[in-house]
PDB file of C-alpha atoms in Angstrom:
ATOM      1  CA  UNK T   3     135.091  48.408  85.456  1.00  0.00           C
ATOM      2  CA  UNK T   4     133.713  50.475  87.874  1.00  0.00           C
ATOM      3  CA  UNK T   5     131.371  52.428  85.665  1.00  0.00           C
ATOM      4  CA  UNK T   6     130.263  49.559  84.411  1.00  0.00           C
ATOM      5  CA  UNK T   7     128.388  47.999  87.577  1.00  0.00           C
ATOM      6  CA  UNK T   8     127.017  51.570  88.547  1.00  0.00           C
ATOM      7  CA  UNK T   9     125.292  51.958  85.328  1.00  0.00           C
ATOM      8  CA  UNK T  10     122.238  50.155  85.753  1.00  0.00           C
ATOM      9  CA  UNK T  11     121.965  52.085  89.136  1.00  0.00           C
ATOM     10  CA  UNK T  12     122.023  55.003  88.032  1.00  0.00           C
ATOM     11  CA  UNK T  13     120.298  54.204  84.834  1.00  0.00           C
ATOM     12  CA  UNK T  14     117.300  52.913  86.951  1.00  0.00           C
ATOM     13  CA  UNK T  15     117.406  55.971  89.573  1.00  0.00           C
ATOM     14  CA  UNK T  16     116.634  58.211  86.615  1.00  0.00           C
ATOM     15  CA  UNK T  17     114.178  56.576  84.717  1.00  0.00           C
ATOM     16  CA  UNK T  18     112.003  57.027  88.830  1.00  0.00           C
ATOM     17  CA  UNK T  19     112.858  60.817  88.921  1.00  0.00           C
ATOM     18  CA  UNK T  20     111.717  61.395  85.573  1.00  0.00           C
ATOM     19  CA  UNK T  21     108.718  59.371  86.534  1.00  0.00           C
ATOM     20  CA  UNK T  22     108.244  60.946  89.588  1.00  0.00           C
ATOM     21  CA  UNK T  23     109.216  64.736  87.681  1.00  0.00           C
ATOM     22  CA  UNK T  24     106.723  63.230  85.249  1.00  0.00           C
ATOM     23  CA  UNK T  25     103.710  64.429  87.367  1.00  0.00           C
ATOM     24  CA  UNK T  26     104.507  68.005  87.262  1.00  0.00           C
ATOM     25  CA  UNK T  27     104.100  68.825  83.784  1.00  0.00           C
ATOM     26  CA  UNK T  28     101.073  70.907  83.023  1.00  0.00           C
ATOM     27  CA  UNK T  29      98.424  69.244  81.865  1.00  0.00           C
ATOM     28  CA  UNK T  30      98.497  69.543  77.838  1.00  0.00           C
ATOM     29  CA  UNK T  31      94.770  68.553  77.280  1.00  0.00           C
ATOM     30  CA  UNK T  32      93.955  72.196  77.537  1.00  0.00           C
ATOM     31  CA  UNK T  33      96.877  73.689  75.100  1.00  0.00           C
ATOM     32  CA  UNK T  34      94.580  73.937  72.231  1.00  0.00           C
ATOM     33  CA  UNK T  35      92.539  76.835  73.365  1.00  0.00           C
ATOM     34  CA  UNK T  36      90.325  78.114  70.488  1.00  0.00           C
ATOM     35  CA  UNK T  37      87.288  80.696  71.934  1.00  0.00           C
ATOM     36  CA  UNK T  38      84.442  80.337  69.082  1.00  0.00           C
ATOM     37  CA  UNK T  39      83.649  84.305  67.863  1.00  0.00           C
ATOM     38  CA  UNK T  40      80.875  85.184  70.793  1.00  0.00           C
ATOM     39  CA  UNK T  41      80.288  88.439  71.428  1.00  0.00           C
ATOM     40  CA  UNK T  42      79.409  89.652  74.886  1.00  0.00           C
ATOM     41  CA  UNK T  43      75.824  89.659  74.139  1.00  0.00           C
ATOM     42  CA  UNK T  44      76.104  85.888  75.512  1.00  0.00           C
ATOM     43  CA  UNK T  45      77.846  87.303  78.348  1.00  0.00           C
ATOM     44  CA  UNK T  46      75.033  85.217  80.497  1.00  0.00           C
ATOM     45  CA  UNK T  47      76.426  81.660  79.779  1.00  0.00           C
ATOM     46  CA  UNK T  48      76.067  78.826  82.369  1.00  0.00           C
ATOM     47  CA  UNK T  49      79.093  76.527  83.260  1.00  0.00           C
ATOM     48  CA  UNK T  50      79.507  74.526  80.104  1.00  0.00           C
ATOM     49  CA  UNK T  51      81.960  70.928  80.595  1.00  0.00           C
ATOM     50  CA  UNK T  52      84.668  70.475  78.243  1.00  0.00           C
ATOM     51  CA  UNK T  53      84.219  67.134  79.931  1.00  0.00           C
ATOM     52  CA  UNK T  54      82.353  64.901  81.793  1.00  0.00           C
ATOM     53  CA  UNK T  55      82.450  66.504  85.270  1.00  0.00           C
ATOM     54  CA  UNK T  56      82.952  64.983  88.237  1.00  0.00           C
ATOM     55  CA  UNK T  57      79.892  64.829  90.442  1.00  0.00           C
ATOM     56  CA  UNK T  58      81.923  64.073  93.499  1.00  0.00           C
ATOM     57  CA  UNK T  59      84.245  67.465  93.002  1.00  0.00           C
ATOM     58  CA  UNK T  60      82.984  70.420  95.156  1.00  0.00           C
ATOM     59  CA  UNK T  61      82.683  73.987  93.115  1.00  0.00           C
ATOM     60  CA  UNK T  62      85.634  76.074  93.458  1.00  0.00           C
ATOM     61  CA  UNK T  63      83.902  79.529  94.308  1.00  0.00           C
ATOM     62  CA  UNK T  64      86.215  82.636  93.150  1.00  0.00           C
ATOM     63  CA  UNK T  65      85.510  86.297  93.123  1.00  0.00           C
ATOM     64  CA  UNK T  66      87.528  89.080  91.088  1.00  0.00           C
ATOM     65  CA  UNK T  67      87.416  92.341  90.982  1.00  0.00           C
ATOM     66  CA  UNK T  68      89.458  95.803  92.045  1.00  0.00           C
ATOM     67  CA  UNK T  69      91.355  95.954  89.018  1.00  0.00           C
ATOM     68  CA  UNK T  70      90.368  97.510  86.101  1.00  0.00           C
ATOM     69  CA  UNK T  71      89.673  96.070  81.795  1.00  0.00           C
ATOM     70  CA  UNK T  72      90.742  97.352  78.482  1.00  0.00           C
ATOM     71  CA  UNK T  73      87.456  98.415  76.156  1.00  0.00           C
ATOM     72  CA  UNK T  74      89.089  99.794  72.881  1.00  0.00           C
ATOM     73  CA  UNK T  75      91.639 102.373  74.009  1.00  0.00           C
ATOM     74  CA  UNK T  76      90.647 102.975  77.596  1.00  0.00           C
ATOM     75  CA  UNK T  77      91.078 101.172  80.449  1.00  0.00           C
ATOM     76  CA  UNK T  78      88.214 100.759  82.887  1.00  0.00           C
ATOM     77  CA  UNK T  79      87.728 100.081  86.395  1.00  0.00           C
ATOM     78  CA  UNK T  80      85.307  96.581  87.024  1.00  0.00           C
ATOM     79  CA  UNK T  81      82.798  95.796  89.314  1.00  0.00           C
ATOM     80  CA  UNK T  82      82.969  92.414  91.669  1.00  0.00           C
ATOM     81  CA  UNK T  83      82.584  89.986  90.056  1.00  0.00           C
ATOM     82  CA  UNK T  84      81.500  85.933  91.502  1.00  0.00           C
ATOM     83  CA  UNK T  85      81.549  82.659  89.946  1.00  0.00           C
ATOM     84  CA  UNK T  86      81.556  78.850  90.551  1.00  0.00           C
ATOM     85  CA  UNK T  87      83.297  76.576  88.859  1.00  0.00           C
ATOM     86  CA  UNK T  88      83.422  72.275  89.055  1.00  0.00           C
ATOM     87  CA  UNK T  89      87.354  70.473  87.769  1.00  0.00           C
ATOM     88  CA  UNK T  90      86.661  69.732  84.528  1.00  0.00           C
ATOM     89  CA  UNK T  91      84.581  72.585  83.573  1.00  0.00           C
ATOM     90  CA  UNK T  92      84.282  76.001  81.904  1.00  0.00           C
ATOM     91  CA  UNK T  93      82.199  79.182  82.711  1.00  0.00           C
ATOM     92  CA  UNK T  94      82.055  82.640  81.609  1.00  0.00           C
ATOM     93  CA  UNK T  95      82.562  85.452  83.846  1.00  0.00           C
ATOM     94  CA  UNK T  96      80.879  88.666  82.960  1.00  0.00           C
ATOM     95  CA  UNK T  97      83.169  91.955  84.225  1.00  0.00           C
ATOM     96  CA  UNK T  98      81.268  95.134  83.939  1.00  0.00           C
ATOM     97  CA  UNK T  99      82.726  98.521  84.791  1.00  0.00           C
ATOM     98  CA  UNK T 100      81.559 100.564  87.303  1.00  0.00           C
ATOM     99  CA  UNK T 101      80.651 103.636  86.055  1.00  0.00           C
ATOM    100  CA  UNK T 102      79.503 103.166  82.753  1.00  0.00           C
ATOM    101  CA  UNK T 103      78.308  99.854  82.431  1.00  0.00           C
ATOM    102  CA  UNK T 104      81.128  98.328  79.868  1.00  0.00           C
ATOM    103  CA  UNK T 105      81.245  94.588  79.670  1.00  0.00           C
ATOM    104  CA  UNK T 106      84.082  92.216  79.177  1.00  0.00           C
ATOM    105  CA  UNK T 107      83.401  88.234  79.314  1.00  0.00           C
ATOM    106  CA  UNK T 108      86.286  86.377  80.211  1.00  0.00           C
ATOM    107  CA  UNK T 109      86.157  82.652  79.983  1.00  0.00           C
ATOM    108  CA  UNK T 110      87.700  80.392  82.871  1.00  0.00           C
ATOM    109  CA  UNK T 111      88.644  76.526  82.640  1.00  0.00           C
ATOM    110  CA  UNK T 112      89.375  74.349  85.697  1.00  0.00           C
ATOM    111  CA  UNK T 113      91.494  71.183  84.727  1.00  0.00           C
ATOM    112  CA  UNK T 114      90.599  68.281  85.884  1.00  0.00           C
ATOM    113  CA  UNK T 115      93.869  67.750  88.199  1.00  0.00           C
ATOM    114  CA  UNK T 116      92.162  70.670  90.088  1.00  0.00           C
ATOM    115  CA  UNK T 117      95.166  72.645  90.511  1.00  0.00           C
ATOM    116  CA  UNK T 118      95.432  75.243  87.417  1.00  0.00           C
ATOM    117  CA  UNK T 119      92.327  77.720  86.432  1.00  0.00           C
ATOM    118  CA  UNK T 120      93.187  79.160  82.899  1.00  0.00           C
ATOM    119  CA  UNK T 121      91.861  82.701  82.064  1.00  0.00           C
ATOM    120  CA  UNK T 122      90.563  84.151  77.955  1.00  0.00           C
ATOM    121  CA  UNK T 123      89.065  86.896  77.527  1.00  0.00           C
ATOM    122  CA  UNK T 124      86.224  86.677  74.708  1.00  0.00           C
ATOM    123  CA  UNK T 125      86.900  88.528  71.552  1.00  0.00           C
ATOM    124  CA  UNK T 126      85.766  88.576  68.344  1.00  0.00           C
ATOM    125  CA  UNK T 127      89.254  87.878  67.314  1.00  0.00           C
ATOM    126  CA  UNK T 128      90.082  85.943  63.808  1.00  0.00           C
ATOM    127  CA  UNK T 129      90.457  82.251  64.365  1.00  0.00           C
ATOM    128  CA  UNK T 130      94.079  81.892  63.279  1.00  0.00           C
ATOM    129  CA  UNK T 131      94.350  85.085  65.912  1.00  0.00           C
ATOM    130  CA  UNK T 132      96.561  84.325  69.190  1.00  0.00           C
ATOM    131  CA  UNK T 133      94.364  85.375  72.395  1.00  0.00           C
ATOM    132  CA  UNK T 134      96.589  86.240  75.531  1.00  0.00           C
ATOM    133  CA  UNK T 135      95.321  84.014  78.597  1.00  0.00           C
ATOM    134  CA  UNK T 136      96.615  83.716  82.153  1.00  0.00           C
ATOM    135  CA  UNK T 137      96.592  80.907  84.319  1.00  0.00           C
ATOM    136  CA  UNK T 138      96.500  80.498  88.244  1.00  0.00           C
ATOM    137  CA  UNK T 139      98.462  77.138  89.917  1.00  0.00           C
ATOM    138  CA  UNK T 140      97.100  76.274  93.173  1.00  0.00           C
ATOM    139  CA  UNK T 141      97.025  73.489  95.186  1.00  0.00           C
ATOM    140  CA  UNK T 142      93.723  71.974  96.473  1.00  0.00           C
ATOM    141  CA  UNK T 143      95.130  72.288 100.016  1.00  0.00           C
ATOM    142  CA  UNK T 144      95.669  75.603  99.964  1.00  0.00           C
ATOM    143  CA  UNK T 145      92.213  75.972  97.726  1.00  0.00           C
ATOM    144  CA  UNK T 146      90.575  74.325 101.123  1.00  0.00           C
ATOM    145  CA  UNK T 147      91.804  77.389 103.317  1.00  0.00           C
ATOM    146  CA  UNK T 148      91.249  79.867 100.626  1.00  0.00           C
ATOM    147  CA  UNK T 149      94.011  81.948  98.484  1.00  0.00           C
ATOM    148  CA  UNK T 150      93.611  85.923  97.289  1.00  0.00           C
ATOM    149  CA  UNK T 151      96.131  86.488  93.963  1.00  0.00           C
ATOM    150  CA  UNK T 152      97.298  89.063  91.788  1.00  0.00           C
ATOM    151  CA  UNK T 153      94.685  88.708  88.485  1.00  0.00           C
ATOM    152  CA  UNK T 154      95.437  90.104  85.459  1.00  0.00           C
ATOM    153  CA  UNK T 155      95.503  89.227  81.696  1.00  0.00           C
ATOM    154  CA  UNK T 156      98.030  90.826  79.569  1.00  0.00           C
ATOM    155  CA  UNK T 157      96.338  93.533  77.234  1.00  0.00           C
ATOM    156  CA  UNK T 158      93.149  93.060  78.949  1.00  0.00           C
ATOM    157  CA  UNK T 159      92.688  92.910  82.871  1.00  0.00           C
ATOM    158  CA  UNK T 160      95.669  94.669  85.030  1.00  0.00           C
ATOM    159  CA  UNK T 161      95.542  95.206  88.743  1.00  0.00           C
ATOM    160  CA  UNK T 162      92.685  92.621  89.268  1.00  0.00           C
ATOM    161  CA  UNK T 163      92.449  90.733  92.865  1.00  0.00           C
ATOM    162  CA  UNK T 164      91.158  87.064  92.693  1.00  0.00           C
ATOM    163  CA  UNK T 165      90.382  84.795  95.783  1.00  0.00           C
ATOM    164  CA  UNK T 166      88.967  81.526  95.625  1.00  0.00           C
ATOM    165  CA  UNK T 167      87.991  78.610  97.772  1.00  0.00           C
ATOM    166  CA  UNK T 168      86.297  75.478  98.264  1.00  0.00           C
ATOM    167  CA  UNK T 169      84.099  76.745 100.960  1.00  0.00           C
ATOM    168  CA  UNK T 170      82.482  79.982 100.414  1.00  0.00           C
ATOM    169  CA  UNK T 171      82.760  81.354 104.238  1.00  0.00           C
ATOM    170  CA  UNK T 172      86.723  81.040 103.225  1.00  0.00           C
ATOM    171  CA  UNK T 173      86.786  82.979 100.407  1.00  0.00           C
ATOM    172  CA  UNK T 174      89.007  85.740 101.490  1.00  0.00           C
ATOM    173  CA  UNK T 175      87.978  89.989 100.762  1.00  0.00           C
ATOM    174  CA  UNK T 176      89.233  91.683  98.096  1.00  0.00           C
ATOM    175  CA  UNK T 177      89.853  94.412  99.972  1.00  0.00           C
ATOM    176  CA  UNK T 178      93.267  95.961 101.073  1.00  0.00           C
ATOM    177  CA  UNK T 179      93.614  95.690 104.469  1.00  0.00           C
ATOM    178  CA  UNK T 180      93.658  99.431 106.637  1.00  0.00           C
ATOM    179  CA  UNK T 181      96.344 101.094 106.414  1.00  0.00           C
ATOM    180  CA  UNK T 182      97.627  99.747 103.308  1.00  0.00           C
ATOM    181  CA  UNK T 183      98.613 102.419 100.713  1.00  0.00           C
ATOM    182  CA  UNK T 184      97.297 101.278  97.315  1.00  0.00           C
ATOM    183  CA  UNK T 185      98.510 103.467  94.825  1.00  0.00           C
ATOM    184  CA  UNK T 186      97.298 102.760  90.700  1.00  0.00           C
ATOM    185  CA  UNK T 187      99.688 104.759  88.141  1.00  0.00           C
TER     186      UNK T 187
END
């Protein structure tokens, strides 16, 4: 009997945490990630919306760089690199190495929930091909003060730095602070 009059209770309690629990799922919209076969001769691609974007978001303004990109068998070091993004949209970053000029183009998306950029490099993979892509979770608080990650792309972008932030005089350096060993194998 008294199982029976707790039941609803508890019943009801979960059905609110799994509504509640309901809001942390990533946003599935952007599972079905197909890149079209571009080469990087269109490495110089504006911002292109997979939706509508919203006017009143500000741009998310992120840097990369001090890490280096796979081009064939070798792995090369990359230049800074800048970009701007809106929630809602998609860009192309261009990554070129610094001695000798290699290119990479690496697509970004920003959802719309503003909290999760996704990262693809461009190949000319087959369609039916599986691309490996990365994604970085922030949240738009700590995207007001600035944050500096750990970027990298499995099989194509290792030891990378990223910062990003809503206001460009809070974008924080790439650089490792003095006195820092940094040490690449």
């Amino acid at each position: 009997m008294f199982y029976k009059k707790r039941k609803l209770p508890v019943i009801a309690a979960l059905i609110v945490c799994l509504l509640f629990l309901s809001a942390c799922l990533p946003d599935m919209r952007l599972t079905r990630f197909f890149t079209s076969p571009v080469t990087s001769g269109v490495s110089q691609q504006q911002a292109v919306p997979l939706k509508k974007a919203s006017p009143k978001s500000p741009p998310l303004y992120c840097m990369v760089g001090r890490g280096a990109f796979l081009f064939g068998k070798d792995w090369y070091d990359f230049k800074d690199a800048m970009f701007s993004i809106r929630q809602g949209e998609r860009a192309s970053i261009q990554i070129t190495s610094i001695r000798n000029k290699k290119e990479m183009v690496i697509q970004v998306f920003f959802d719309e929930c503003g909290q999760r950029l996704l990262f693809c490099p461009v190949t000319d993979a087959a369609p039916s091909q599986l691309i490996s892509c990365a994604s970085l979770y922030a949240l738009k608080e700590d995207l007001q003060h600035g944050i500096k990650r750990t970027f990298n792309i499995p099989d194509f972008v290792k030891d990378g730095t990223i910062a990003c932030a809503f206001i460009q005089e809070k974008l924080k350096s790439l650089t490792v602070p003095v006195g820092t060993l940094y040490k690449r194998p």
